Amino acid sequence: LHHNGEFDRIYRHWFGRFGSPLIAREQVIAYAATIFALAFAVSLWGFLRQRALHGRIARQAAELAGQQALLQTLYDNIPMAMCVLASDPDGFRVLSINRQAEAYVGLPATHAAQRLLAELPMDSEWTTHLAELLQRGLTARSYVREERRLPLARKRLIFTLVPMTPDPAGHARLCVLAEDITERRNLDEEIAQSRKLRAVGELVGGIAHEFNNLLTPIMLKIGEIQLDWAHDQRLLGETRLIAEAVKRSAELTRRLLTFGRKSDARIEEVRLASIVDTCFSLLRLTMDRRIVWQQAIPPELPPLVFNATDLNQIILNLVINARDTLLEKLALQPGEWIPTIRVEAQLLPAATVTRLEGPPSVRQILGWQRLTIRDNGMGMSPEVRERIFEPFFTTKDVGQGTGLGLATVWHLVTAISGRIEVESTSGQGTAFHVYLPMLPAARPNTISPLPAPPADANHARIFVAEDDPMVANAVTTALRRAGHTVTHLPDGAVAWQQLKDHGGDFDLLILDVNMPGLDGIELAQRMRGPGRYTGPIMIISGRLSSDDLKQLSDTQIDCVLNKPFAIGELLGAVRECLRPPGRL
């Protein structure tokens, strides 16, 4: 079998299948390569996955740090005091407090927290609300809000108590928000006070207007009596006393209207001594008689080109400020000294004071007048002196001052490029030096005359529209005594019905402003329409605003006579109007 080869054939046939290898080397290599490739792929995927996770974690950490920094910045710089409290058996303890709380109470953070805790409204009502909040937890509107004062810091705050989620130990937490509303409340009070003053001003203006209507016939009748009984010296002496009292009453009314009206933009030549005298005359009647008034203003001082109302306001505020400090010192030192207010003025050359930039109307300064208002009152400390011109800053008690008087003075002075300086010694007195610029004289308005119909100055045809019967009777009587022919109507609308067709029949129109039906300004505007009245028009009134004066100027009014007026003033104004007239 070996020789002929049958043995190998038989062996392969019966045993060859068992003797051959099960896995060839090539197959082992192929399987190993496949497994390695799969392991490498899994390892690479795991590496990339881990790297992506690390990147995401890093980005999230950076984002979280940025949000934390943002929240911390907001927490520290939000315009509210914030404090987080945690409850414990002994009460509340401070977990955190922001920097704004330090500014609110003016103390470092450690002391500010204790101050806020002391100022919290922990009365019985708030304690009940707080207990309910802590038990209820966070809800849609789970907070308590109330306004309180900080007496020591002189602030008004709104406290808001908001419960937070408990800490891991189960202790309740509370967020306290404190918002400073001091300036807002001061502004609200100032607006309310301004409205009250505006209402009082309107009331005073109305009363002054009616008072002028009462004084006008008195002055006219006194003038008639003096003319008719010029030979009776005893009667003239008696009526002279009445006339003087009426003039003083009229002057007082005029001052009330001057100080009560809104400041307009009219610039005129005013003398400092005259303004101070007027202010003293008005205030001396209402102030403590123990105060001594001294005025040392040279009469030769040139006039100032200034708004008279603004100058009145400056002097009035400074004098009232001096009065208040004198009254305060009188309460502390009665009878030991003489309270004195002294007003001085001095002329200074232009180079004496550093000129400030201002509007074109005040850039050419010829010199300065230094107005000094001095008192020997309480004086001021350096800390107070640095803040006296701040709005709403005041050292007076609540209800006795708004802190706007000196701020108004500073605004009015700096608006015309002036300066104001303060000298003060605590316990000895204060002196305010106001540097007022001297400006070139205002150019007068060039007014072209209106053509006037020929008329005899002593026998003119005059139309009077006046609703007050006493004023109308006195005016018409005085005009008829002078030889004029007078037509009177008490209603503006009725007067228009007659004048629109027969206005040329009159040489002069005298119109009151405040009348029923149609006021005098509108009646004058209608009469100045195209093709209508071209003669002179006189306006008589006891109260004219700056807007009224502007409308009258635009309407080409020839004369404005303020009530009350004497008979000589009335007849003189009539003579001026019957001459070739000019506009205001």
Coordinates of C-alpha atoms in Angstrom, one line a residue:
L1 CA 0.0 0.0 0.0
H2 CA 3.0 2.3 0.7
H3 CA 4.6 1.4 -2.6
N4 CA 1.7 1.8 -4.8
G5 CA 0.4 4.9 -2.9
E6 CA -2.9 3.4 -1.8
F7 CA -2.1 4.0 1.9
D8 CA -2.0 7.8 1.5
R9 CA -5.3 7.7 -0.4
I10 CA -7.0 5.5 2.2
Y11 CA -5.6 7.6 5.1
R12 CA -6.8 10.9 3.5
H13 CA -10.1 9.3 2.8
W14 CA -10.7 8.0 6.4
F15 CA -8.5 10.3 8.6
G16 CA -7.5 13.4 6.6
R17 CA -10.5 15.5 7.8
F18 CA -9.4 15.1 11.5
G19 CA -5.8 15.8 11.0
S20 CA -6.0 19.1 9.1
P21 CA -5.7 22.4 11.2
L22 CA -9.1 24.0 12.2
I23 CA -7.9 27.8 11.8
A24 CA -5.2 28.8 9.4
R25 CA -2.7 31.4 10.2
E26 CA -4.0 33.8 7.7
Q27 CA -7.4 33.6 9.4
V28 CA -5.9 34.3 12.8
I29 CA -4.2 37.4 11.4
A30 CA -7.4 38.6 9.8
Y31 CA -9.4 38.1 13.0
A32 CA -6.8 39.8 15.1
A33 CA -6.6 42.8 12.8
T34 CA -10.4 43.2 12.8
I35 CA -10.5 43.1 16.6
F36 CA -7.7 45.6 16.9
A37 CA -9.3 47.9 14.5
L38 CA -12.6 47.8 16.4
A39 CA -10.7 48.4 19.7
F40 CA -8.9 51.4 18.2
A41 CA -12.1 52.8 16.9
V42 CA -13.8 52.5 20.3
S43 CA -10.8 54.0 22.0
L44 CA -10.7 56.9 19.6
W45 CA -14.4 57.5 20.0
G46 CA -14.0 57.5 23.8
F47 CA -11.2 59.9 23.6
L48 CA -13.0 62.3 21.3
R49 CA -16.1 62.0 23.5
Q50 CA -14.2 62.7 26.6
R51 CA -12.5 65.7 25.0
A52 CA -15.9 67.1 23.9
L53 CA -17.3 66.6 27.4
H54 CA -14.3 68.5 28.9
G55 CA -14.8 71.3 26.5
R56 CA -18.5 71.5 27.2
I57 CA -17.8 71.5 30.9
A58 CA -15.2 74.2 30.5
R59 CA -17.6 76.4 28.5
Q60 CA -20.4 75.8 31.0
A61 CA -18.0 76.7 33.9
A62 CA -16.9 79.9 32.1
E63 CA -20.5 80.8 31.4
L64 CA -21.5 80.1 35.0
A65 CA -18.6 82.2 36.2
G66 CA -19.6 85.1 33.8
Q67 CA -23.2 84.9 35.1
Q68 CA -22.0 84.8 38.6
A69 CA -19.8 87.8 38.0
L70 CA -22.7 89.6 36.3
L71 CA -25.0 88.8 39.2
Q72 CA -22.4 89.9 41.7
T73 CA -21.9 93.2 39.7
L74 CA -25.7 93.8 39.7
Y75 CA -25.9 92.9 43.3
D76 CA -23.2 95.3 44.3
N77 CA -24.2 98.2 42.0
I78 CA -28.0 98.0 41.7
P79 CA -29.4 101.3 43.0
M80 CA -31.1 99.5 45.9
A81 CA -29.8 98.2 49.2
M82 CA -30.0 94.4 49.3
C83 CA -29.5 92.2 52.3
V84 CA -30.1 88.4 52.6
L85 CA -31.1 87.2 56.1
A86 CA -31.3 83.7 57.6
S87 CA -33.6 82.9 60.5
D88 CA -32.4 81.1 63.6
P89 CA -33.8 80.6 67.1
D90 CA -32.3 83.9 68.2
G91 CA -33.7 85.9 65.3
F92 CA -32.2 86.8 61.9
R93 CA -28.5 86.9 60.9
V94 CA -27.0 88.6 57.9
L95 CA -25.8 86.3 55.1
S96 CA -24.8 89.0 52.6
I97 CA -25.2 92.7 52.0
N98 CA -24.3 94.8 48.9
R99 CA -22.3 97.9 48.7
Q100 CA -25.2 100.2 48.0
A101 CA -26.4 99.6 51.5
E102 CA -23.3 101.3 52.8
A103 CA -24.1 104.4 50.8
Y104 CA -27.7 104.4 52.0
V105 CA -26.8 104.5 55.7
G106 CA -23.3 105.9 55.4
L107 CA -21.6 103.1 57.2
P108 CA -19.3 100.2 56.3
A109 CA -20.9 96.9 55.3
T110 CA -20.6 95.3 58.7
H111 CA -22.3 98.2 60.5
A112 CA -24.7 98.9 57.6
A113 CA -26.2 95.4 58.0
Q114 CA -26.9 96.1 61.7
R115 CA -28.4 99.5 60.9
L116 CA -30.7 98.0 58.3
L117 CA -31.8 95.4 60.7
A118 CA -32.5 98.0 63.3
E119 CA -34.5 100.1 60.8
L120 CA -36.6 97.2 59.5
P121 CA -40.3 97.7 60.3
M122 CA -40.5 94.8 62.7
D123 CA -43.7 95.9 64.4
S124 CA -46.5 93.5 65.2
E125 CA -48.2 93.8 61.8
W126 CA -45.0 93.2 59.9
T127 CA -44.0 90.3 62.1
T128 CA -47.3 88.6 61.3
H129 CA -46.8 89.2 57.6
L130 CA -43.3 87.9 57.8
A131 CA -44.3 84.7 59.6
E132 CA -47.0 84.1 57.0
L133 CA -44.4 84.6 54.2
L134 CA -41.9 82.3 55.7
Q135 CA -44.5 79.6 56.2
R136 CA -46.1 80.0 52.8
G137 CA -42.8 80.2 50.9
L138 CA -42.5 81.6 47.4
T139 CA -45.7 82.5 45.6
A140 CA -46.7 84.8 42.8
R141 CA -46.9 87.9 45.1
S142 CA -45.2 86.7 48.3
Y143 CA -43.7 89.9 49.6
V144 CA -44.4 92.8 52.0
R145 CA -43.7 96.4 51.0
E146 CA -43.9 99.5 53.2
E147 CA -42.3 103.0 53.3
R148 CA -40.2 104.0 56.3
R149 CA -37.9 106.8 57.3
L150 CA -34.2 106.7 58.4
P151 CA -34.2 109.4 61.0
L152 CA -30.4 109.5 61.5
A153 CA -29.6 109.4 57.8
R154 CA -32.5 111.7 57.0
K155 CA -33.7 109.4 54.2
R156 CA -37.0 107.9 53.2
L157 CA -36.8 104.2 52.1
I158 CA -39.3 101.7 50.8
F159 CA -38.5 98.3 52.4
T160 CA -39.6 95.1 50.5
L161 CA -39.3 91.7 52.3
V162 CA -39.2 88.7 49.9
P163 CA -38.9 85.1 51.2
M164 CA -36.4 82.8 49.6
T165 CA -36.0 79.0 49.5
P166 CA -34.7 77.5 52.8
D167 CA -31.0 76.7 53.1
P168 CA -29.8 73.0 53.3
A169 CA -30.2 73.0 57.0
G170 CA -33.9 74.0 56.7
H171 CA -33.5 77.5 58.0
A172 CA -35.8 80.1 56.3
R173 CA -34.1 82.8 54.3
L174 CA -35.3 86.4 53.5
C175 CA -34.2 89.0 51.0
V176 CA -34.6 92.6 52.1
L177 CA -34.7 95.3 49.4
A178 CA -34.5 99.0 50.4
E179 CA -35.1 101.7 47.8
D180 CA -34.2 105.3 48.5
I181 CA -37.1 107.5 47.5
T182 CA -36.0 110.7 49.4
E183 CA -35.5 112.8 46.3
R184 CA -38.7 111.5 44.7
R185 CA -40.8 112.4 47.8
N186 CA -39.1 115.8 48.1
L187 CA -40.0 116.4 44.5
D188 CA -43.6 115.3 45.0
E189 CA -43.8 117.6 48.0
E190 CA -42.3 120.4 46.1
I191 CA -44.8 119.9 43.2
A192 CA -47.6 119.8 45.6
Q193 CA -46.3 122.9 47.3
S194 CA -45.9 124.6 43.9
R195 CA -49.5 123.8 43.1
K196 CA -50.7 125.2 46.4
L197 CA -48.6 128.4 45.8
R198 CA -49.9 128.7 42.3
A199 CA -53.4 128.4 43.6
V200 CA -52.6 131.0 46.3
G201 CA -51.0 133.2 43.7
E202 CA -54.1 133.1 41.5
L203 CA -56.2 133.8 44.5
V204 CA -54.0 136.7 45.6
G205 CA -54.0 138.0 42.0
G206 CA -57.8 137.9 41.8
I207 CA -58.1 139.7 45.2
A208 CA -55.5 142.3 44.2
H209 CA -57.4 142.9 40.9
E210 CA -60.7 143.5 42.8
F211 CA -58.9 145.6 45.4
N212 CA -57.5 147.8 42.6
N213 CA -61.1 148.2 41.3
L214 CA -62.1 149.4 44.7
L215 CA -59.2 151.8 45.0
T216 CA -59.6 153.3 41.6
P217 CA -62.9 155.2 42.3
I218 CA -61.6 156.3 45.7
M219 CA -58.6 157.9 44.1
L220 CA -60.7 159.5 41.3
K221 CA -63.2 160.9 43.8
I222 CA -60.6 162.2 46.1
G223 CA -59.1 164.0 43.0
E224 CA -62.4 165.5 42.2
I225 CA -63.0 166.7 45.7
Q226 CA -59.5 168.3 45.8
L227 CA -60.3 170.1 42.5
D228 CA -63.7 171.3 43.5
W229 CA -62.7 172.4 47.0
A230 CA -59.2 173.8 46.3
H231 CA -60.0 176.8 48.4
D232 CA -60.8 174.8 51.6
Q233 CA -57.4 174.0 53.1
R234 CA -58.9 172.1 56.0
L235 CA -60.8 169.7 53.7
L236 CA -57.7 169.4 51.5
G237 CA -55.7 168.4 54.5
E238 CA -58.2 165.7 55.4
T239 CA -58.4 164.4 51.9
R240 CA -54.7 164.4 51.6
L241 CA -54.4 161.9 54.4
I242 CA -57.0 159.7 52.7
A243 CA -55.2 160.0 49.4
E244 CA -51.9 159.0 51.0
A245 CA -53.5 155.9 52.6
V246 CA -55.0 154.9 49.2
K247 CA -51.6 155.4 47.5
R248 CA -49.9 153.1 50.1
S249 CA -52.6 150.5 49.6
A250 CA -52.1 150.7 45.9
E251 CA -48.4 150.4 46.3
L252 CA -48.8 147.3 48.5
T253 CA -51.1 145.7 46.0
R254 CA -48.6 146.4 43.2
R255 CA -45.8 144.8 45.2
L256 CA -48.0 141.7 45.8
L257 CA -48.7 141.4 42.1
T258 CA -45.0 142.0 41.2
F259 CA -43.7 139.3 43.6
G260 CA -46.5 136.8 42.8
R261 CA -46.5 136.9 39.0
K262 CA -44.4 134.6 36.9
S263 CA -41.0 135.9 35.8
D264 CA -41.0 137.1 32.2
A265 CA -38.1 137.7 29.9
R266 CA -38.5 141.5 29.9
I267 CA -35.1 143.3 30.4
E268 CA -35.3 146.8 31.7
E269 CA -33.2 149.4 33.5
V270 CA -33.7 149.1 37.2
R271 CA -31.9 150.7 40.1
L272 CA -30.7 148.5 42.9
A273 CA -31.5 151.0 45.7
S274 CA -35.2 151.2 44.5
I275 CA -35.6 147.4 44.4
V276 CA -34.1 147.1 47.9
D277 CA -36.3 149.8 49.3
T278 CA -39.4 148.1 47.8
C279 CA -38.4 144.8 49.2
F280 CA -37.7 146.3 52.7
S281 CA -41.0 148.1 52.6
L282 CA -42.9 144.9 51.9
L283 CA -41.0 142.6 54.3
R284 CA -40.8 145.0 57.2
L285 CA -44.5 144.8 57.7
T286 CA -44.5 141.0 58.1
M287 CA -41.3 140.4 60.0
D288 CA -40.3 140.5 63.7
R289 CA -40.1 144.2 64.7
R290 CA -36.9 143.4 66.8
I291 CA -34.9 143.0 63.5
V292 CA -33.0 146.2 62.5
W293 CA -32.9 147.0 58.8
Q294 CA -29.9 148.8 57.4
Q295 CA -29.5 149.9 53.8
A296 CA -26.2 151.4 52.5
I297 CA -26.5 151.6 48.8
P298 CA -25.0 154.7 47.2
P299 CA -27.7 156.6 45.3
E300 CA -25.3 157.4 42.5
L301 CA -25.0 153.8 41.4
P302 CA -25.9 153.5 37.7
P303 CA -29.0 151.4 36.7
L304 CA -28.7 147.7 36.0
V305 CA -30.1 146.2 32.8
F306 CA -31.9 143.3 34.4
N307 CA -35.2 141.5 34.8
A308 CA -36.9 143.3 37.6
T309 CA -38.8 140.3 38.8
D310 CA -35.6 138.2 38.9
L311 CA -33.8 140.8 40.9
N312 CA -36.7 141.0 43.3
Q313 CA -36.5 137.3 43.7
I314 CA -32.8 137.3 44.4
I315 CA -33.0 140.0 47.1
L316 CA -36.2 138.5 48.6
N317 CA -34.8 135.0 49.0
L318 CA -31.5 136.3 50.5
V319 CA -33.3 138.6 52.9
I320 CA -35.7 135.9 54.0
N321 CA -32.8 133.5 54.5
A322 CA -31.2 136.2 56.8
R323 CA -34.4 136.7 58.6
D324 CA -34.7 133.0 59.4
T325 CA -31.3 132.7 60.9
L326 CA -31.9 135.8 63.0
L327 CA -35.1 134.4 64.3
E328 CA -33.3 131.1 65.2
K329 CA -30.7 133.0 67.1
L330 CA -33.3 135.2 68.8
A331 CA -34.9 132.0 70.2
L332 CA -31.5 131.0 71.7
Q333 CA -30.1 134.4 72.8
P334 CA -33.1 136.8 73.5
G335 CA -32.2 140.3 74.6
E336 CA -28.4 139.9 74.4
W337 CA -27.7 141.3 71.0
I338 CA -29.4 143.3 68.2
P339 CA -30.5 141.2 65.2
T340 CA -29.5 143.2 62.0
I341 CA -29.9 142.8 58.3
R342 CA -27.7 145.1 56.3
V343 CA -27.7 145.5 52.5
E344 CA -24.7 147.1 50.9
A345 CA -23.7 147.8 47.3
Q346 CA -20.4 148.7 45.6
L347 CA -19.4 149.6 42.1
L348 CA -16.5 147.5 40.7
P349 CA -14.6 147.8 37.4
A350 CA -15.0 145.1 34.7
A351 CA -11.6 143.5 35.4
T352 CA -12.3 142.9 39.1
V353 CA -14.3 139.8 38.6
T354 CA -13.5 136.9 36.3
R355 CA -16.2 137.0 33.6
L356 CA -18.1 133.8 32.9
E357 CA -19.3 132.8 29.5
G358 CA -23.0 133.5 28.9
P359 CA -25.6 134.2 26.3
P360 CA -24.9 136.9 23.7
S361 CA -27.0 139.4 25.7
V362 CA -24.5 139.4 28.7
R363 CA -21.2 138.9 26.9
Q364 CA -20.4 142.6 26.9
I365 CA -19.9 143.5 30.5
L366 CA -19.1 147.2 31.4
G367 CA -18.5 146.6 35.1
W368 CA -20.0 145.0 38.2
Q369 CA -22.2 146.0 41.1
R370 CA -21.5 143.9 44.2
L371 CA -24.6 143.5 46.3
T372 CA -23.9 142.3 49.8
I373 CA -26.7 141.1 52.2
R374 CA -25.2 140.6 55.7
D375 CA -26.7 139.3 58.9
N376 CA -25.3 138.6 62.4
G377 CA -27.3 135.4 62.9
M378 CA -26.3 131.8 63.5
G379 CA -23.7 131.5 60.7
M380 CA -22.8 128.3 59.0
S381 CA -20.2 125.6 59.4
P382 CA -17.9 124.8 56.4
E383 CA -19.7 121.6 55.7
V384 CA -23.1 123.4 55.5
R385 CA -21.6 126.3 53.5
E386 CA -20.4 123.9 50.8
R387 CA -23.9 122.5 50.2
I388 CA -26.2 125.5 50.6
F389 CA -26.8 125.9 46.8
E390 CA -27.8 122.3 46.4
P391 CA -31.5 121.9 45.5
F392 CA -33.5 120.4 48.4
F393 CA -30.7 120.8 50.9
T394 CA -31.9 122.6 54.0
T395 CA -31.0 122.7 57.7
K396 CA -34.4 123.9 58.6
D397 CA -37.0 121.6 60.3
V398 CA -39.6 119.7 58.2
G399 CA -42.2 122.1 56.9
Q400 CA -40.1 125.2 57.4
G401 CA -38.1 125.1 54.2
T402 CA -37.8 123.3 50.9
G403 CA -34.1 123.9 50.2
L404 CA -34.9 125.7 46.9
G405 CA -34.4 129.4 47.9
L406 CA -30.7 129.6 47.6
A407 CA -30.7 127.2 44.6
T408 CA -33.0 129.6 42.9
V409 CA -30.7 132.5 43.7
W410 CA -27.7 130.7 42.3
H411 CA -29.6 129.8 39.1
L412 CA -30.8 133.4 38.5
V413 CA -27.3 134.9 39.2
T414 CA -25.4 132.4 37.0
A415 CA -27.9 132.7 34.2
I416 CA -26.7 136.3 33.6
S417 CA -23.0 135.3 34.0
G418 CA -22.9 136.7 37.6
R419 CA -21.2 135.2 40.6
I420 CA -22.2 134.7 44.2
E421 CA -19.8 134.2 47.1
V422 CA -20.5 133.4 50.8
E423 CA -18.7 134.4 53.9
S424 CA -19.9 132.8 57.1
T425 CA -18.6 132.2 60.6
S426 CA -20.5 129.8 62.9
G427 CA -22.3 131.8 65.6
Q428 CA -21.3 135.2 64.2
G429 CA -23.2 135.7 60.9
T430 CA -23.2 135.3 57.2
A431 CA -22.6 137.6 54.2
F432 CA -23.8 136.8 50.6
H433 CA -21.9 138.8 47.9
V434 CA -23.8 138.8 44.6
Y435 CA -21.8 140.2 41.6
L436 CA -24.3 141.6 39.1
P437 CA -22.9 142.5 35.6
M438 CA -23.5 145.9 34.2
L439 CA -24.7 145.6 30.6
P440 CA -25.2 148.1 27.8
A441 CA -28.5 149.9 27.9
A442 CA -31.3 148.1 26.1
R443 CA -32.2 149.7 22.8
P444 CA -35.7 151.2 22.8
N445 CA -38.2 149.8 20.3
T446 CA -38.7 152.0 17.3
I447 CA -42.4 152.5 17.0
S448 CA -44.1 154.2 14.0
P449 CA -47.0 156.4 14.9
L450 CA -50.5 155.6 13.9
P451 CA -52.5 158.2 11.9
A452 CA -55.0 159.9 14.2
P453 CA -58.1 161.7 13.2
P454 CA -58.1 165.4 14.2
A455 CA -59.7 165.9 17.6
D456 CA -59.9 168.7 20.1
A457 CA -57.9 167.5 23.2
N458 CA -60.5 169.1 25.5
H459 CA -63.6 168.0 23.7
A460 CA -63.0 164.4 22.5
R461 CA -65.5 161.7 21.9
I462 CA -64.5 158.8 24.1
F463 CA -65.9 155.3 24.3
V464 CA -65.5 153.5 27.7
A465 CA -65.9 149.7 28.1
E466 CA -65.8 148.9 31.8
D467 CA -67.9 146.3 33.7
D468 CA -67.3 147.5 37.3
P469 CA -70.0 150.1 37.9
M470 CA -68.0 152.1 40.5
V471 CA -64.9 152.3 38.3
A472 CA -67.1 153.1 35.3
N473 CA -68.9 155.9 37.1
A474 CA -65.7 157.4 38.5
V475 CA -64.0 157.3 35.1
T476 CA -66.9 158.7 33.1
T477 CA -67.5 161.5 35.6
A478 CA -63.8 162.5 35.5
L479 CA -63.8 162.5 31.7
R480 CA -67.0 164.5 31.5
R481 CA -65.6 167.1 34.0
A482 CA -62.7 167.5 31.6
G483 CA -65.1 168.4 28.8
H484 CA -65.2 165.1 26.9
T485 CA -68.2 163.3 25.5
V486 CA -68.3 159.8 27.0
T487 CA -70.2 156.7 25.9
H488 CA -70.1 153.8 28.3
L489 CA -71.0 150.1 27.9
P490 CA -70.4 147.4 30.6
D491 CA -70.2 144.4 28.3
G492 CA -67.4 143.5 25.8
A493 CA -69.7 141.7 23.4
V494 CA -72.2 144.6 23.4
A495 CA -69.4 147.0 22.9
W496 CA -68.2 145.1 19.9
Q497 CA -71.7 145.2 18.3
Q498 CA -71.6 149.0 18.5
L499 CA -68.0 149.6 17.6
K500 CA -67.7 147.3 14.6
D501 CA -70.1 149.7 12.7
H502 CA -69.6 153.0 14.5
G503 CA -66.0 152.9 15.7
G504 CA -65.1 155.9 13.6
D505 CA -67.5 158.0 15.7
F506 CA -65.0 158.0 18.6
D507 CA -61.7 159.7 19.0
L508 CA -60.5 157.4 21.8
L509 CA -61.4 153.9 23.1
I510 CA -60.8 153.1 26.8
L511 CA -61.2 149.3 27.3
D512 CA -61.0 147.3 30.5
V513 CA -59.3 143.8 30.1
N514 CA -61.5 141.6 32.3
M515 CA -65.1 142.0 31.0
P516 CA -68.1 139.7 30.4
G517 CA -68.9 138.6 26.9
L518 CA -65.6 139.7 25.3
D519 CA -62.4 140.8 27.1
G520 CA -60.7 144.0 26.3
I521 CA -57.6 142.4 24.5
E522 CA -59.8 140.5 22.0
L523 CA -62.0 143.6 21.5
A524 CA -58.9 145.7 20.7
Q525 CA -57.6 143.0 18.4
R526 CA -60.9 143.0 16.5
M527 CA -60.9 146.8 16.3
R528 CA -57.4 146.8 14.8
G529 CA -58.6 144.5 12.0
P530 CA -58.1 145.6 8.4
G531 CA -60.3 148.6 7.5
R532 CA -61.5 149.1 11.1
Y533 CA -60.5 151.5 13.8
T534 CA -57.3 153.5 13.4
G535 CA -57.6 155.8 16.3
P536 CA -55.9 155.5 19.8
I537 CA -56.8 152.8 22.2
M538 CA -56.2 152.8 25.9
I539 CA -56.2 149.8 28.1
I540 CA -57.1 150.1 31.9
S541 CA -56.5 147.0 34.1
G542 CA -55.5 146.1 37.6
R543 CA -53.7 142.9 36.6
L544 CA -51.8 142.2 33.4
S545 CA -49.5 139.2 32.8
S546 CA -46.5 139.2 30.5
D547 CA -48.6 137.3 27.8
D548 CA -51.2 140.1 28.0
L549 CA -48.6 142.8 27.6
K550 CA -47.2 141.0 24.5
Q551 CA -50.6 140.7 22.9
L552 CA -51.3 144.4 23.6
S553 CA -47.9 145.3 22.0
D554 CA -48.7 143.3 18.9
T555 CA -52.2 144.9 18.8
Q556 CA -50.7 148.4 18.6
I557 CA -52.2 149.7 21.9
D558 CA -51.3 153.3 22.5
C559 CA -51.4 153.4 26.3
V560 CA -51.8 151.0 29.3
L561 CA -53.0 152.6 32.5
N562 CA -52.7 150.4 35.6
K563 CA -55.4 150.5 38.2
P564 CA -55.7 152.2 40.6
F565 CA -54.9 155.6 39.1
A566 CA -55.5 159.2 40.1
I567 CA -57.5 161.7 38.1
G568 CA -54.4 163.5 37.0
E569 CA -52.9 160.2 35.7
L570 CA -56.2 159.4 33.8
L571 CA -56.5 162.9 32.2
G572 CA -52.7 162.9 31.4
A573 CA -53.0 159.6 29.7
V574 CA -56.0 160.7 27.7
R575 CA -54.1 163.8 26.5
E576 CA -51.2 161.7 25.4
C577 CA -53.4 159.4 23.5
L578 CA -55.2 162.2 21.7
R579 CA -51.9 163.5 20.4
P580 CA -50.3 161.7 17.5
P581 CA -50.2 158.2 19.2
G582 CA -47.5 155.6 19.3
R583 CA -47.6 152.0 20.0
L584 CA -46.3 150.3 23.1

